[in-house]
XYZ file of C-alpha atoms in Angstrom:
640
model
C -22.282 12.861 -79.665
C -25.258 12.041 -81.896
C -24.890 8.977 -83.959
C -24.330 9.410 -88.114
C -26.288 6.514 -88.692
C -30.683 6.327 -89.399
C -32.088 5.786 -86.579
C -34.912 7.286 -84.364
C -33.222 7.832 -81.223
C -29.825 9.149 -83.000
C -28.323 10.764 -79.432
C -28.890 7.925 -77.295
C -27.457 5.504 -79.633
C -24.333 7.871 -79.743
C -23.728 7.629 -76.481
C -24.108 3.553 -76.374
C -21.546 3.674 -79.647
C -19.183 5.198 -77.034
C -19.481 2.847 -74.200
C -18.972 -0.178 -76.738
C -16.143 1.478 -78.389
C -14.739 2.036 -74.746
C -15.464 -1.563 -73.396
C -13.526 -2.510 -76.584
C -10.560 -1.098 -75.733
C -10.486 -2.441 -72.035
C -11.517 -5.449 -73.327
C -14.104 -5.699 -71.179
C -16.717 -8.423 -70.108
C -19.836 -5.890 -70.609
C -18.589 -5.435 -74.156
C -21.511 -8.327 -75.381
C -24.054 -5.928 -72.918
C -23.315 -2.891 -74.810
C -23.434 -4.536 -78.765
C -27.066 -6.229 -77.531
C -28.161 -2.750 -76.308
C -26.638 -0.877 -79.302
C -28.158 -3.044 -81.867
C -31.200 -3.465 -80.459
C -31.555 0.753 -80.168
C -30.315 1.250 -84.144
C -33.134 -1.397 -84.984
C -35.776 0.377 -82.833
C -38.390 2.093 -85.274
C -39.461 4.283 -82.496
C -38.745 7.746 -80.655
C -38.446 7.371 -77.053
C -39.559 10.594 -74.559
C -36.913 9.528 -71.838
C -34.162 6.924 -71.526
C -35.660 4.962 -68.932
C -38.713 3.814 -71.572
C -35.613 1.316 -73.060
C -35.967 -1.009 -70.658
C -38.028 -2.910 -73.206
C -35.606 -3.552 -75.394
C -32.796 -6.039 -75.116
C -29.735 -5.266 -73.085
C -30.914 -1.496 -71.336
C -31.451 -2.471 -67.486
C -32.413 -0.372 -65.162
C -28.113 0.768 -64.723
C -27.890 1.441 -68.442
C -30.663 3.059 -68.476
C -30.112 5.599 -65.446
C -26.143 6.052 -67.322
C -28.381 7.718 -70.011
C -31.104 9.589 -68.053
C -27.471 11.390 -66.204
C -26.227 11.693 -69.912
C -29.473 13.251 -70.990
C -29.498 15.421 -67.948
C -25.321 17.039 -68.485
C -26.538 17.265 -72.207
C -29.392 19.393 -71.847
C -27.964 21.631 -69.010
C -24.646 22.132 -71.349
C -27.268 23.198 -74.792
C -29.643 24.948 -72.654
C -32.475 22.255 -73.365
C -35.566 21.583 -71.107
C -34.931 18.455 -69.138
C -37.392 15.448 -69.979
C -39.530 14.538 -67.536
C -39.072 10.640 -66.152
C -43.049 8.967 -67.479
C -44.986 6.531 -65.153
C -44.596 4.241 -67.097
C -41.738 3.103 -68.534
C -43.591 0.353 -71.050
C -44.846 2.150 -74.546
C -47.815 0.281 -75.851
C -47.549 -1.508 -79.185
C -43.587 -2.341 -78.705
C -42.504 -6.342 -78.586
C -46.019 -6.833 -79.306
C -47.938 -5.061 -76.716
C -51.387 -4.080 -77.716
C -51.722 -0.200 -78.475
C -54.995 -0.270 -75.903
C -55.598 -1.640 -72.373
C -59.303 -2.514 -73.436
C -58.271 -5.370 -75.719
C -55.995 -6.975 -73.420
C -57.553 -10.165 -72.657
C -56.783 -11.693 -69.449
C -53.975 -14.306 -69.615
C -55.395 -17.861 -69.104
C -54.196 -19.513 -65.417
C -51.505 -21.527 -65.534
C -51.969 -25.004 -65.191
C -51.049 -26.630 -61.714
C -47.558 -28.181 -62.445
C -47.926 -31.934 -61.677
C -45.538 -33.241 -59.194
C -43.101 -35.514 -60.247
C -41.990 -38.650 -58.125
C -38.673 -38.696 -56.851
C -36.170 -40.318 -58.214
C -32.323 -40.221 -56.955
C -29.866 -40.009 -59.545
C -27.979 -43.779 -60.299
C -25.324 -44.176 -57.943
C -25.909 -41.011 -56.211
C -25.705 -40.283 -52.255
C -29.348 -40.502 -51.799
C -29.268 -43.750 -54.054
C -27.085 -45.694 -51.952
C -28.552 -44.430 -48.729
C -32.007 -46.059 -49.896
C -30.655 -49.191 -50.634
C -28.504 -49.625 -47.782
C -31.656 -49.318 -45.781
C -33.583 -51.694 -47.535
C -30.992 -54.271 -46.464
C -32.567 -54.300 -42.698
C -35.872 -55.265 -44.204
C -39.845 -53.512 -43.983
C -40.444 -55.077 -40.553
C -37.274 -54.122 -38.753
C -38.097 -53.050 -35.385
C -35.318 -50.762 -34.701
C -33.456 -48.722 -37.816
C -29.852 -48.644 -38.496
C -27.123 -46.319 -36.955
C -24.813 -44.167 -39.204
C -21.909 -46.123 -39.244
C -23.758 -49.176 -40.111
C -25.816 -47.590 -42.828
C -22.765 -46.501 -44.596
C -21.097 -49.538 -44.691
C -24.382 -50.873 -46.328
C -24.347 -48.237 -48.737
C -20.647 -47.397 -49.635
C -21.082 -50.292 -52.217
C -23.561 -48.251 -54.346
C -21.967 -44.242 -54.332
C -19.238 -43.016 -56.283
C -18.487 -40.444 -53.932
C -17.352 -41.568 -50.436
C -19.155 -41.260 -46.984
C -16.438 -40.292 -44.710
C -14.121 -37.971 -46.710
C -15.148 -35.192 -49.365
C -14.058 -35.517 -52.989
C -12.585 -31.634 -52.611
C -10.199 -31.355 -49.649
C -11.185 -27.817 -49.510
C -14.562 -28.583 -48.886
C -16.926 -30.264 -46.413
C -19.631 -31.509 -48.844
C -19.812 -35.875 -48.883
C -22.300 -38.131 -49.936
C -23.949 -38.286 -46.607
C -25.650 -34.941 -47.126
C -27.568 -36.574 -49.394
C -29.517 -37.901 -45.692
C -30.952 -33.891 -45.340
C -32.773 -34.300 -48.769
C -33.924 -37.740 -47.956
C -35.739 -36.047 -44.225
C -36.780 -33.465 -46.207
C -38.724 -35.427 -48.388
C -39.959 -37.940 -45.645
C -38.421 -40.511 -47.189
C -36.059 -41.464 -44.347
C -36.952 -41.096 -40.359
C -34.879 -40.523 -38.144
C -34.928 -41.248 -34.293
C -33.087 -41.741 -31.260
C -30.787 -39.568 -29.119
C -27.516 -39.917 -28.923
C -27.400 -42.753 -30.969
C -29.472 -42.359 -34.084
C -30.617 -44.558 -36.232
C -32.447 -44.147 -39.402
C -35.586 -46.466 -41.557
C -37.144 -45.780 -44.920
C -40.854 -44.079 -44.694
C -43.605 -45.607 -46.668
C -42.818 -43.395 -48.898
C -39.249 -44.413 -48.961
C -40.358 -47.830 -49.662
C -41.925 -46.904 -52.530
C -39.031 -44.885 -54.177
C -36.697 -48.197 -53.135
C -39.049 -50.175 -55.555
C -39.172 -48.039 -58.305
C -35.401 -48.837 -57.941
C -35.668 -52.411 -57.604
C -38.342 -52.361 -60.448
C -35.981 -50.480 -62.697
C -33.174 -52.600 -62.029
C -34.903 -55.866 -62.675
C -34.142 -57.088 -59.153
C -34.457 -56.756 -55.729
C -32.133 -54.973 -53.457
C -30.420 -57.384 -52.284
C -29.546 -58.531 -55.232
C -28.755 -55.627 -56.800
C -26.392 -54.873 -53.788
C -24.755 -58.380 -54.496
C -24.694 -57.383 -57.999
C -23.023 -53.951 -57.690
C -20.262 -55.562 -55.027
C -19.447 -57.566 -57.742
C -19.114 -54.704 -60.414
C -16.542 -53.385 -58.070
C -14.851 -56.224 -57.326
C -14.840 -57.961 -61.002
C -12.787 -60.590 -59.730
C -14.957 -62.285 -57.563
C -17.297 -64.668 -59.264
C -20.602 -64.561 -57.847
C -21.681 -66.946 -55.951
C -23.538 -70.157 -56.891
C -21.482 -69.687 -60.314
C -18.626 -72.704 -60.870
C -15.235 -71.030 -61.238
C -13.374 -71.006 -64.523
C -10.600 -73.391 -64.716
C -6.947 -72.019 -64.025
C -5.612 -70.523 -66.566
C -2.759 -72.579 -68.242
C 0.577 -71.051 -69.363
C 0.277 -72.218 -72.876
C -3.734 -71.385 -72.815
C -4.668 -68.359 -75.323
C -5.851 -64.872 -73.681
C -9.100 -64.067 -74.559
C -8.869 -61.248 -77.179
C -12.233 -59.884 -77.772
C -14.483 -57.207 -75.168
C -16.917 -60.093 -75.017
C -14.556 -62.625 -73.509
C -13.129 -60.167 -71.312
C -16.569 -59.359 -69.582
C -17.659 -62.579 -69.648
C -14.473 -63.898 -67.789
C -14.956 -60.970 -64.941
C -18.629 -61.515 -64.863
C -18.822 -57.822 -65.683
C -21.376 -55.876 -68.490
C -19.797 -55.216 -71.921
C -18.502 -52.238 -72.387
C -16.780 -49.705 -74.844
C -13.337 -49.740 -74.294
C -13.525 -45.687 -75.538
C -15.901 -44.851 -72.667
C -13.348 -46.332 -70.350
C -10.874 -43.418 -71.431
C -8.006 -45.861 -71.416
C -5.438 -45.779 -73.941
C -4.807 -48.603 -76.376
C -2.802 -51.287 -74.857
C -0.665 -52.896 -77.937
C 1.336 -56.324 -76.664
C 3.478 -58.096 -78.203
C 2.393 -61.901 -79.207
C 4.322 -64.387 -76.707
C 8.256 -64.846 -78.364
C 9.321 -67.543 -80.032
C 11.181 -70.222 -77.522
C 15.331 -69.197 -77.806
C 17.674 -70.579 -75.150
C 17.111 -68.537 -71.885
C 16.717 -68.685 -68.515
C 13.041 -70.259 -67.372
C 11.368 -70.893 -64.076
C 11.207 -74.349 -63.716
C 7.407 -75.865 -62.239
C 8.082 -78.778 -59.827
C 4.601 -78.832 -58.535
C 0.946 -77.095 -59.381
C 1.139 -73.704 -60.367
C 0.223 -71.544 -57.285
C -3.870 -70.360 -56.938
C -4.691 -66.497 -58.242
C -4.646 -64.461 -55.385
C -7.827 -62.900 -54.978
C -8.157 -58.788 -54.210
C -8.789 -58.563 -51.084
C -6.123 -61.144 -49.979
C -3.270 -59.180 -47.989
C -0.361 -59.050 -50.018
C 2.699 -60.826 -48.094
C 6.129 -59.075 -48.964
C 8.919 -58.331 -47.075
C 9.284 -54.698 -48.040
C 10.885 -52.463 -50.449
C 14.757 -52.128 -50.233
C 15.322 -48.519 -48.012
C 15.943 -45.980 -50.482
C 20.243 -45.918 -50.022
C 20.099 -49.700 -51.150
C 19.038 -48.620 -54.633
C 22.010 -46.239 -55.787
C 24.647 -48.958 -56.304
C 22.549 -51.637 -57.883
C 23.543 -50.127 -61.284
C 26.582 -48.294 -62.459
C 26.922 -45.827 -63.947
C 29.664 -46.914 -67.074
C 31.061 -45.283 -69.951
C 29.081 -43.963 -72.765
C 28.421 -46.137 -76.133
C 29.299 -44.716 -79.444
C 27.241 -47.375 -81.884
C 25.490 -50.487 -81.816
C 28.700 -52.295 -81.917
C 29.884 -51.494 -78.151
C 26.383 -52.912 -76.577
C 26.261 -55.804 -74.667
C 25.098 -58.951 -75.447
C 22.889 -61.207 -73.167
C 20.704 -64.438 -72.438
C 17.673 -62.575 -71.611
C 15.661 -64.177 -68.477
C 11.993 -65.215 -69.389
C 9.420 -65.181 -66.899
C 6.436 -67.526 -68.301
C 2.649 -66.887 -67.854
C 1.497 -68.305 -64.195
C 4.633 -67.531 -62.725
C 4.117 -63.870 -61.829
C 1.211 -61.798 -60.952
C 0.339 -57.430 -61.731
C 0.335 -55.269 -59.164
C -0.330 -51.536 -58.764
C 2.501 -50.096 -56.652
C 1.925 -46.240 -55.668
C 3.509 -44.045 -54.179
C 3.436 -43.573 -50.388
C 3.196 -39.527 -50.649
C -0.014 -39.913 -52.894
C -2.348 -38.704 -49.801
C -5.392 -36.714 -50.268
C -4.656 -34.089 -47.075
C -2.120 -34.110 -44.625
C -4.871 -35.771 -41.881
C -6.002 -38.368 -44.221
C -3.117 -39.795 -45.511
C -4.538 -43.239 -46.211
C -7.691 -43.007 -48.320
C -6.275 -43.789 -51.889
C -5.027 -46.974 -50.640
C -8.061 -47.710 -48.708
C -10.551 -47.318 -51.609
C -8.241 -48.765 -53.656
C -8.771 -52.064 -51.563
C -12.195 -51.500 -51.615
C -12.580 -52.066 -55.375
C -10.401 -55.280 -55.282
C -6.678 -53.704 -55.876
C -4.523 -54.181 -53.495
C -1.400 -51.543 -54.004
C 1.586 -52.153 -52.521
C 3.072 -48.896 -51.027
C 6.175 -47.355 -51.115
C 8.361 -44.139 -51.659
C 8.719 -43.916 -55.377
C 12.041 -42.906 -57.429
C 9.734 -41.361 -60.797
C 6.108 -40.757 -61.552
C 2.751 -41.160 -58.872
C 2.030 -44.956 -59.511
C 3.211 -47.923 -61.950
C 2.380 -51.790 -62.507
C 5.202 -54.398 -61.359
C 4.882 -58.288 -62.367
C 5.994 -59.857 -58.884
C 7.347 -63.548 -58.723
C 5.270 -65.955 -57.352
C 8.909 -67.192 -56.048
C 10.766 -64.325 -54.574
C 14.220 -66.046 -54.924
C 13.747 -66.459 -58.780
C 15.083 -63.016 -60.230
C 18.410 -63.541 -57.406
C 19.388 -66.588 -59.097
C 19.130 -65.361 -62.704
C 20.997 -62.428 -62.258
C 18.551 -59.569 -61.191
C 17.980 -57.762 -57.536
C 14.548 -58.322 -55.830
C 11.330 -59.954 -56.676
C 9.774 -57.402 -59.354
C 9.800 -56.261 -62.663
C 8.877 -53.086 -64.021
C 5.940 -52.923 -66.368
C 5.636 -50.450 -69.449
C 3.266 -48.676 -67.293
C 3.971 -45.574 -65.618
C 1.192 -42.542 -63.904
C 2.082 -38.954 -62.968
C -0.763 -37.229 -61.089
C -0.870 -33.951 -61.066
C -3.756 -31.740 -58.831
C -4.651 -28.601 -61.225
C -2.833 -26.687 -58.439
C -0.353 -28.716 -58.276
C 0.133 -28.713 -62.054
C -0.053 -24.823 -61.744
C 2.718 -24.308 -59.658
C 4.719 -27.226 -61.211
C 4.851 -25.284 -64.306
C 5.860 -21.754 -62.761
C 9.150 -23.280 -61.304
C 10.228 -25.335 -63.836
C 9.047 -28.918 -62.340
C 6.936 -30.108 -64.974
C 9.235 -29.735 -67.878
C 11.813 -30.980 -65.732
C 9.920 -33.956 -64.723
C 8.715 -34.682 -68.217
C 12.559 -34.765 -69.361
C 13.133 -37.770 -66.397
C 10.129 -39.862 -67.656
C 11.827 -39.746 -70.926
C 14.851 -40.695 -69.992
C 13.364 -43.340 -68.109
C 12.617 -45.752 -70.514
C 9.209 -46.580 -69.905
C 7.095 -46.667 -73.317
C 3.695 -45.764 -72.255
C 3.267 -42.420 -69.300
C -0.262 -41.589 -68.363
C -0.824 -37.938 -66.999
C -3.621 -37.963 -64.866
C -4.985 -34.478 -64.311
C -7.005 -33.828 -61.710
C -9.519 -31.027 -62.537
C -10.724 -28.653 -59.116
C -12.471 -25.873 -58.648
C -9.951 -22.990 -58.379
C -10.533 -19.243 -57.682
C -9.753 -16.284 -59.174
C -5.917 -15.928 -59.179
C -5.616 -19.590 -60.166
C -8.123 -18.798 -63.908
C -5.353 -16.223 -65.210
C -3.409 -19.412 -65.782
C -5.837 -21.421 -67.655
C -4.684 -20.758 -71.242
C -1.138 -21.446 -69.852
C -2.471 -25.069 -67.989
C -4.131 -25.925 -71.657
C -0.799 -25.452 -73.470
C 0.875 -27.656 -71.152
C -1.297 -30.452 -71.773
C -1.565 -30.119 -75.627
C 2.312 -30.157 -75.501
C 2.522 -33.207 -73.369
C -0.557 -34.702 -75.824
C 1.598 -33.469 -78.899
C 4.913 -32.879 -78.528
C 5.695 -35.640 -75.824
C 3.474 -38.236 -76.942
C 1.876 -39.011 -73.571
C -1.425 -40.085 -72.724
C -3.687 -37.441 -70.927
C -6.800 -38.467 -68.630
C -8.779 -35.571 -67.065
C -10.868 -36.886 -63.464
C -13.215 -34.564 -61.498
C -12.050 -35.567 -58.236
C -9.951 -37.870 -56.584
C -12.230 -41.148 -56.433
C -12.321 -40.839 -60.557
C -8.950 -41.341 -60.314
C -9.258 -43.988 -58.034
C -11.631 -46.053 -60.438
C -9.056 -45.426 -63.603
C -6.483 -46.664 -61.730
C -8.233 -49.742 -60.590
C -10.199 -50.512 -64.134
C -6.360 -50.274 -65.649
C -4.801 -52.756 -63.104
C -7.206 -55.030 -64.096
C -6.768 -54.441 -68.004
C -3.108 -54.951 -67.225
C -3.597 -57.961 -65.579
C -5.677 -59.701 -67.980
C -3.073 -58.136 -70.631
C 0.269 -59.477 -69.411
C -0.647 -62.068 -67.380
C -0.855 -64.664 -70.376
C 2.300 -63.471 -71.352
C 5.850 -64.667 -70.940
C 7.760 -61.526 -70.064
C 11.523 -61.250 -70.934
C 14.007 -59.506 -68.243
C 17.372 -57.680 -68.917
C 20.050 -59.198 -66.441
C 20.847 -55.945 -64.357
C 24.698 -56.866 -64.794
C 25.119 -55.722 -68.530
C 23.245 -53.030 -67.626
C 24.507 -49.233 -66.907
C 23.064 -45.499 -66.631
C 25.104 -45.065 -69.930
C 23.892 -47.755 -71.759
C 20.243 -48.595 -70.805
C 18.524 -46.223 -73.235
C 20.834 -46.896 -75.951
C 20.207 -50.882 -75.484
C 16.477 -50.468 -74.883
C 16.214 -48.479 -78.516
C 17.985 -51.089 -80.294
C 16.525 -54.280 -78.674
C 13.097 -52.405 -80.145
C 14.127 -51.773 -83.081
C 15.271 -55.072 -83.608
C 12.841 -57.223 -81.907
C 9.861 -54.861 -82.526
C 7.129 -57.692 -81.426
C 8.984 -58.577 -78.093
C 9.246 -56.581 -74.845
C 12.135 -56.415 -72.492
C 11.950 -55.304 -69.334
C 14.271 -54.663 -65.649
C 13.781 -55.229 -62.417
C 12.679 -52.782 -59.994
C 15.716 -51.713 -57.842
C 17.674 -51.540 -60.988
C 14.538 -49.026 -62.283
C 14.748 -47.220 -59.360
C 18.679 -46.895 -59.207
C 18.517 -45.066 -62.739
C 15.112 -43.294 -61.905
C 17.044 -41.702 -59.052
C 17.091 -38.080 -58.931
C 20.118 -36.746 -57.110
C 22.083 -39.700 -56.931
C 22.229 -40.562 -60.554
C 22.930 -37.241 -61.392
C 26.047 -36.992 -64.112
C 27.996 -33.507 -65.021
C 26.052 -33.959 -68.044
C 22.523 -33.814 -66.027
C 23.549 -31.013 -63.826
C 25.009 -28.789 -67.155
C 21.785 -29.763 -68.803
C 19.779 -28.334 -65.936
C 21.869 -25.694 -65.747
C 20.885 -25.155 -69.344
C 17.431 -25.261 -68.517
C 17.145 -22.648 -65.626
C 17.447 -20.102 -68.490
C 13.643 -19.131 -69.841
C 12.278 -20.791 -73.373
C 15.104 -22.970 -73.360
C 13.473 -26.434 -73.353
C 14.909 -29.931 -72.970
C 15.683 -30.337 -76.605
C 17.180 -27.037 -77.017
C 19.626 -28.129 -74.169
C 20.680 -30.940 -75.871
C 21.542 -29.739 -78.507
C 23.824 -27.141 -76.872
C 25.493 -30.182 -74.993
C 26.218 -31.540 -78.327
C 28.212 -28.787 -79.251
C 30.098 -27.684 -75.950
C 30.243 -30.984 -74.210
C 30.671 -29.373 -70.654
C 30.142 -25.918 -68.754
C 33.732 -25.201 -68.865
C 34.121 -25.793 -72.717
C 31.034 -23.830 -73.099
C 32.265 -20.820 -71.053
C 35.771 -21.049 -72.549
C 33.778 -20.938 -76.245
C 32.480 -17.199 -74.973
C 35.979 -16.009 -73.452
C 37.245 -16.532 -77.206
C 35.021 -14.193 -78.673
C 36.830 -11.568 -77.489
C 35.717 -8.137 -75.832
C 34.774 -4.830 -77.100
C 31.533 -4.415 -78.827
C 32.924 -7.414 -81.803
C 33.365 -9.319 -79.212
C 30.389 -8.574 -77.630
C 28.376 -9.092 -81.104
C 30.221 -12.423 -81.414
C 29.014 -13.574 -78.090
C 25.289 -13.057 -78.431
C 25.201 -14.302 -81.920
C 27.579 -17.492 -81.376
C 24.515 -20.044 -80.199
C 22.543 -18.708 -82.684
C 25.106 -19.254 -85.343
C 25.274 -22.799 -84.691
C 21.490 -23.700 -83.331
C 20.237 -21.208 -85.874
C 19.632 -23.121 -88.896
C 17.774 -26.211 -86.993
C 14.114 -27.138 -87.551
C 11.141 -27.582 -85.196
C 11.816 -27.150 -81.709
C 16.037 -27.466 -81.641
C 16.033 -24.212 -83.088
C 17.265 -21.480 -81.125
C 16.401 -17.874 -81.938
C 18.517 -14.772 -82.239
C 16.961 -13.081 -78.806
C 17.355 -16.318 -77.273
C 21.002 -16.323 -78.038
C 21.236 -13.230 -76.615
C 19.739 -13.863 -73.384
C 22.203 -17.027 -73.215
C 25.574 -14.631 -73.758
C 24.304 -12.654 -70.725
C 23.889 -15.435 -68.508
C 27.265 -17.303 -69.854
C 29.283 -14.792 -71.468
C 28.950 -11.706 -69.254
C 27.436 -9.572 -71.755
């Protein structure tokens, strides 16, 4: 079908208007294709012989343009026209600026020989760190290094690791970075079995230009980047600061911070770590306090072993808090001497969970990088969420004689990591909405979603617009903090640069501790809203095993819990939305018995799918239920 609009070639852009029309409809990828091909065609000033001379303008390839020669060729046959006959050549002179003769064409200058540029390996890349761990041997070695020794040496200077790839689905680690540096002669390589490996001359040169651009040589830039990574380790020939006295002020500003760790200044923004807000240190009120009878005990350093006995097994935990009755108003909340644990008597630590492994065969990487860069976790099987910061007694008897369990108190701090894949699936079955609710409930103030971003195939990218609502909801709606990483060792480094923010944070802080006697499951969240609305500028805290008791999942779990999950097994209807219900019909049987007295017949069949609605229908925001909603509930619950 010829095309109503001017143009020169009016058939062939007919049949292009089709195919864009069609692509359209399918939606289709090629749709962009066919509106470069079509435009370009309706702009073209000139009549083309055959289709196949439109592989000058933009858009016809060689496919298009055979699509339109088999057109050309049903078209003709059908009309009883002469078939074209395919040119020579395809190219028509004087179109996108061809001369109209051969005879002028003037013979296109050489191109200049492209000068070859030095090599350079990109900061803190495989190759990077290879180079410098060799220069550690020296110019004159006699004899190279072997593999295992050259990665120790240069495991200080990569992001990625050496041993263990940063995709478990892949092979690729920074030691194939060694091919490009044999390639280029920059490394040789020599013995058999045992090889070892020397810069070239030319290898020398590139480590230079690295020493040159750092300002130093590589030995001291090696010194220099250990201490980056371990920021708590003064360098050496530097006095240490003095210990840091209870009553002695934090240093508030970036600049005291880095000058303290012996670390560059940096901008808190590019760290991508949310805004830490603590409260001053409270006013003195009669408490509990750790009484000093001799020097305060010296800062542990990183990579110090961490002595404990061990968490409590899991069974240990239900008990240590009860569950009690429910509280109507401020009035029925206990009252208590809070116990205060003052600055120098505790340290932070990172405790994460024992099932954070990055494949079944390496189970013990996280930890073991995590050492690396000066954090120490402490492992074990945790009740809620992927990783959180404890403040642990320097005396591990304190908490027992004050009225608390254990020798740990749970920070404000709390991770979930989730693997896109993970995050996926997590979201078709329910897990992440129901995991969300829990955190809530928990108490904590501040959750962190990490998000660990992967390559996925194919069937995974049908879920991406699904993955992006999920974490603008959590962003939104939840008010949780949302880091993306690449890989696994990006989360390794947020996890270690926030342990240390949280150190220097709460360290210089007294910390106040519910007794775990007034508390119960009934009562914690209630108490923990009012003590911050009253006291807005002080934080109050539990210990861990009474965390963990109410963190539980099964053991905890009230009629209430299991009606609200019940609640939620039903599609669209969200945490808040189940609430709500719960305030209305208080348990399953009441609301069962609420559908029973609508009746039967098709009234009472009307009643029944419109009687959440009726009640729910009227809320705002995200307590509203819908009218299709409430019918979907009376089929579940009603029979309908």
């Amino acid at each position: 079908m010829a095309s109503e609009e001017p143009c020169a070639n009016p058939l062939l852009l007919g049949w292009v208007k089709e195919w864009v029309d069609l692509a359209r409809e399918r939606n289709s990828k090629g749709i962009t294709t066919y509106k470069h091909a079509y435009n370009a065609l309706k702009a073209c000033p000139i009549t083309f012989n055959h289709p196949s001379q439109l592989q000058q303008l933009k858009g016809f390839g060689p496919k298009l343009c055979d699509r339109l020669t088999e057109k050309l060729e049903k078209h003709c046959q059908e009309n009883g026209l002469p078939v074209p006959k395919r040119p020579r050549q395809w190219r028509i002179p004087g179109l996108n600026g061809d001369n109209e003769t051969n005879d002028d064409v003037e013979p296109r200058p050489a191109k200049k020989p492209r000068k070859q540029r030095r090599y350079v390996p990109t900061l803190r890349s495989g190759a990077y760190a290879l180079i410098l761990g060799l220069t550690t041997i020296g110019e004159e070695a006699p004899v190279g290094m072997t593999k295992a020794q050259l990665i120790e040496a240069a495991q200080p200077h990569c992001d990625a690791s050496f041993t263990a790839p940063s995709d478990p689905t892949r092979f690729y680690t920074a030691w194939n970075s060694m091919k490009t540096l044999l390639e280029k002669d920059l490394v040789y390589e020599r013995g058999r079995p045992l090889r070892r490996y020397a810069l070239s001359d030319e290898g020398w040169e590139v480590a230079r230009r690295v020493q040159t651009t750092a300002g130093m040589t590589p030995s001291e830039l090696a010194a220099q980047q250990r201490r980056d990574i371990q920021p708590d380790i003064p360098p050496p020939d530097v006095p240490q600061p003095p210990v840091q006295q209870p009553n002695t002020q934090r240093p508030d500003t970036q600049q005291d911070f880095a000058q303290k760790y012996n670390a560059p200044q940096m901008n808190m923004r590019q760290l991508d770590i949310p805004r830490i807000s603590l409260p001053p240190p409270p006013a003195r009120s009669p408490s509990v306090e750790i009484q000093e009878t001799g020097p305060p005990p010296p800062a542990r350093s990183p990579s110090v072993e961490i002595q404990e006995t061990g968490p409590l097994p899991q069974s240990s935990y239900v008990d240590v808090v009860a569950n009690g009755d429910s509280t109507s108003d401020d009035s029925t909340l206990p009252t208590f001497r809070p116990i205060r644990l003052a600055p120098g008597t505790f340290t932070v630590h990172l405790v994460l969970d024992v099932r954070e492994i990055r494949a079944r065969t390496d189970r013990d990487y996280m930890q073991e990088e995590l050492t690396k860069k000066g954090v120490k976790p402490i492992m074990r099987s945790l009740e809620l969420g992927d990783a959180l910061w404890v403040a642990k007694c320097h005396d591990p008897n304190f908490l027992s004689r004050t009225g608390c369990e254990g020798d740990e108190v749970v920070l404000d701090w709390i991770v979930e990591r989730k693997r896109l894949d993970d995050l996926i699936y997590s979201i078709k079955d329910g897990r992440f909405h129901e995991q969300k609710f829990r955190l809530k409930r928990s108490g904590v103030k501040n959750v962190v979603y990490i998000v660990e971003e992967m390559a996925m195939d194919s069937v995974f990218q049908k879920y991406e617009e699904a993955v992006q609502s999920a974490i603008a909801s959590t962003q939104v709606v939840n008010g949780y903090f949302v880091k993306k990483t690449q890989k696994m060792d990006d989360t390794i480094r947020y996890l270690t640069r926030m342990t240390m923010l949280l150190k220097e944070q709460y360290e210089s802080k007294s910390l106040l501790v519910i007794p775990t006697e007034v508390l119960t499951a009934r009562n914690f969240l209630p108490l923990l809203q009012h003590l911050r609305e009253k006291e807005p500028s002080m934080g109050h805290y539990i210990s861990y095993p009474a965390f963990a008791s109410m963190a539980s999942k099964s053991d905890m779990m009230t009629l209430r819990d299991v009606y609200l999950k019940m609640l939620m097994c039903t599609k669209q209807v969200t945490g808040e939305k189940a609430l709500e219900i719960q305030k209305t019909w208080k348990t399953p049987y009441e609301f069962a018995k609420a559908f029973e007295k609508c009746g039967t017949g098709e009234e009472g069949k009307k009643r029944k799918q419109d009687m959440v609605f009726g009640q729910m229908g009227q809320l705002v925001g995200r307590k509203k239920v819908a009218r299709t909603l409430s019918h979907k509930i009376a089929e579940i619950w009603g029979g309908v």
